[in-house]
């Protein structure tokens, strides 16, 4: 069983990353798709545009953002399918969830990784 990891997409790809999955709705600025070394881009389970704009990467709103995002994930068939896909990927080795936000503690990927682990 592999390990579920998390890191910024702007950090260099490493052999220890395993399969790399981007989870942002928008493509990160300055990154060429060929250089991202992605196994998948799960933009369909990123926070809704409305939720993302409301949050605005405001750390004080993170608790409420996390609750609202988990509600979106729980209601999403795509999210459930990706959770199953992630479990299959972990059977093959490590999986690294990638995000673009500068704040490494208050972002959608942190919430998503927690949700995936609870699945």
mmCIF file of C-alpha atoms in Angstrom:
data_model
loop_
_atom_site.group_PDB
_atom_site.id
_atom_site.type_symbol
_atom_site.label_atom_id
_atom_site.label_comp_id
_atom_site.label_asym_id
_atom_site.label_seq_id
_atom_site.Cartn_x
_atom_site.Cartn_y
_atom_site.Cartn_z
ATOM 1 C CA UNK A 1 0.000 0.000 0.000
ATOM 2 C CA UNK A 2 1.371 3.360 -1.011
ATOM 3 C CA UNK A 3 1.425 6.633 0.862
ATOM 4 C CA UNK A 4 -0.879 9.576 0.100
ATOM 5 C CA UNK A 5 1.210 12.748 -0.057
ATOM 6 C CA UNK A 6 0.582 16.405 -0.786
ATOM 7 C CA UNK A 7 2.740 19.158 -2.285
ATOM 8 C CA UNK A 8 2.705 22.293 -4.406
ATOM 9 C CA UNK A 9 2.684 21.698 -8.151
ATOM 10 C CA UNK A 10 5.509 24.258 -8.384
ATOM 11 C CA UNK A 11 7.875 21.904 -6.545
ATOM 12 C CA UNK A 12 9.946 19.688 -8.823
ATOM 13 C CA UNK A 13 8.638 16.230 -9.616
ATOM 14 C CA UNK A 14 10.534 13.508 -7.783
ATOM 15 C CA UNK A 15 10.660 9.743 -8.212
ATOM 16 C CA UNK A 16 9.286 9.424 -4.668
ATOM 17 C CA UNK A 17 6.074 11.253 -5.683
ATOM 18 C CA UNK A 18 4.598 8.186 -7.312
ATOM 19 C CA UNK A 19 1.530 9.080 -9.354
ATOM 20 C CA UNK A 20 0.939 12.843 -9.367
ATOM 21 C CA UNK A 21 -2.613 14.237 -9.392
ATOM 22 C CA UNK A 22 -3.488 17.926 -9.761
ATOM 23 C CA UNK A 23 -6.685 18.862 -7.906
ATOM 24 C CA UNK A 24 -7.163 22.542 -8.811
ATOM 25 C CA UNK A 25 -9.929 23.656 -11.178
ATOM 26 C CA UNK A 26 -7.637 26.175 -12.875
ATOM 27 C CA UNK A 27 -4.321 25.270 -14.479
ATOM 28 C CA UNK A 28 -1.419 26.723 -12.429
ATOM 29 C CA UNK A 29 0.290 29.750 -13.928
ATOM 30 C CA UNK A 30 3.720 29.241 -15.389
ATOM 31 C CA UNK A 31 3.588 25.442 -15.476
ATOM 32 C CA UNK A 32 3.784 23.655 -18.812
ATOM 33 C CA UNK A 33 1.527 20.622 -18.965
ATOM 34 C CA UNK A 34 4.393 18.409 -20.118
ATOM 35 C CA UNK A 35 6.525 19.482 -17.155
ATOM 36 C CA UNK A 36 3.894 18.735 -14.514
ATOM 37 C CA UNK A 37 4.409 14.953 -14.826
ATOM 38 C CA UNK A 38 0.745 14.287 -14.046
ATOM 39 C CA UNK A 39 -0.996 10.963 -13.943
ATOM 40 C CA UNK A 40 -4.333 12.811 -13.720
ATOM 41 C CA UNK A 41 -5.992 16.208 -13.343
ATOM 42 C CA UNK A 42 -9.125 15.979 -11.198
ATOM 43 C CA UNK A 43 -10.437 19.470 -11.877
ATOM 44 C CA UNK A 44 -14.008 18.174 -11.669
ATOM 45 C CA UNK A 45 -13.737 17.735 -7.892
ATOM 46 C CA UNK A 46 -12.065 21.035 -7.100
ATOM 47 C CA UNK A 47 -14.167 23.429 -5.028
ATOM 48 C CA UNK A 48 -16.947 25.128 -6.970
ATOM 49 C CA UNK A 49 -16.059 28.514 -8.434
ATOM 50 C CA UNK A 50 -18.446 30.159 -5.990
ATOM 51 C CA UNK A 51 -16.828 28.482 -2.978
ATOM 52 C CA UNK A 52 -13.305 29.172 -4.221
ATOM 53 C CA UNK A 53 -14.088 32.866 -4.760
ATOM 54 C CA UNK A 54 -15.822 33.149 -1.371
ATOM 55 C CA UNK A 55 -12.820 31.570 0.397
ATOM 56 C CA UNK A 56 -10.260 33.740 -1.390
ATOM 57 C CA UNK A 57 -7.454 31.902 0.443
ATOM 58 C CA UNK A 58 -8.394 33.714 3.666
ATOM 59 C CA UNK A 59 -6.982 31.550 6.481
ATOM 60 C CA UNK A 60 -9.653 32.853 8.867
ATOM 61 C CA UNK A 61 -12.347 31.342 6.621
ATOM 62 C CA UNK A 62 -10.594 27.982 6.282
ATOM 63 C CA UNK A 63 -12.694 26.074 8.841
ATOM 64 C CA UNK A 64 -15.945 27.084 7.168
ATOM 65 C CA UNK A 65 -14.415 26.535 3.719
ATOM 66 C CA UNK A 66 -13.403 22.985 4.697
ATOM 67 C CA UNK A 67 -16.940 22.155 5.894
ATOM 68 C CA UNK A 68 -18.513 23.530 2.714
ATOM 69 C CA UNK A 69 -16.001 21.770 0.480
ATOM 70 C CA UNK A 70 -16.540 18.427 2.225
ATOM 71 C CA UNK A 71 -20.273 18.892 1.647
ATOM 72 C CA UNK A 72 -19.562 19.383 -2.059
ATOM 73 C CA UNK A 73 -17.317 16.303 -2.130
ATOM 74 C CA UNK A 74 -19.885 14.136 -0.322
ATOM 75 C CA UNK A 75 -22.545 15.115 -2.873
ATOM 76 C CA UNK A 76 -20.329 14.505 -5.906
ATOM 77 C CA UNK A 77 -20.386 11.229 -7.816
ATOM 78 C CA UNK A 78 -17.154 12.316 -9.538
ATOM 79 C CA UNK A 79 -15.477 12.735 -6.155
ATOM 80 C CA UNK A 80 -16.543 9.249 -5.098
ATOM 81 C CA UNK A 81 -15.192 7.828 -8.371
ATOM 82 C CA UNK A 82 -11.881 9.639 -7.885
ATOM 83 C CA UNK A 83 -11.678 8.356 -4.308
ATOM 84 C CA UNK A 84 -11.956 4.812 -5.695
ATOM 85 C CA UNK A 85 -9.376 5.666 -8.369
ATOM 86 C CA UNK A 86 -7.049 6.994 -5.676
ATOM 87 C CA UNK A 87 -7.418 3.761 -3.689
ATOM 88 C CA UNK A 88 -6.453 1.781 -6.799
ATOM 89 C CA UNK A 89 -3.467 4.055 -7.393
ATOM 90 C CA UNK A 90 -2.357 3.570 -3.783
ATOM 91 C CA UNK A 91 -2.386 -0.196 -4.295
ATOM 92 C CA UNK A 92 0.292 0.371 -6.972
ATOM 93 C CA UNK A 93 2.388 2.805 -4.924
ATOM 94 C CA UNK A 94 2.553 6.374 -3.657
ATOM 95 C CA UNK A 95 0.194 9.125 -4.810
ATOM 96 C CA UNK A 96 0.965 12.840 -4.524
ATOM 97 C CA UNK A 97 -1.917 15.314 -4.549
ATOM 98 C CA UNK A 98 -0.795 18.583 -6.148
ATOM 99 C CA UNK A 99 -2.119 22.114 -5.643
ATOM 100 C CA UNK A 100 -1.042 25.562 -6.748
ATOM 101 C CA UNK A 101 -1.878 27.773 -3.743
ATOM 102 C CA UNK A 102 0.960 29.530 -1.924
ATOM 103 C CA UNK A 103 -0.540 28.702 1.490
ATOM 104 C CA UNK A 104 0.419 25.094 2.161
ATOM 105 C CA UNK A 105 -1.864 24.717 5.197
ATOM 106 C CA UNK A 106 -5.106 26.383 4.078
ATOM 107 C CA UNK A 107 -6.113 25.088 0.651
ATOM 108 C CA UNK A 108 -8.456 22.680 -1.089
ATOM 109 C CA UNK A 109 -5.848 19.918 -1.390
ATOM 110 C CA UNK A 110 -5.460 19.724 2.405
ATOM 111 C CA UNK A 111 -9.207 19.210 2.750
ATOM 112 C CA UNK A 112 -9.325 16.740 -0.135
ATOM 113 C CA UNK A 113 -6.478 14.589 1.208
ATOM 114 C CA UNK A 114 -8.220 14.382 4.589
ATOM 115 C CA UNK A 115 -11.481 13.437 2.823
ATOM 116 C CA UNK A 116 -9.711 10.782 0.738
ATOM 117 C CA UNK A 117 -8.081 9.258 3.821
ATOM 118 C CA UNK A 118 -11.432 9.025 5.622
ATOM 119 C CA UNK A 119 -13.038 7.350 2.597
#
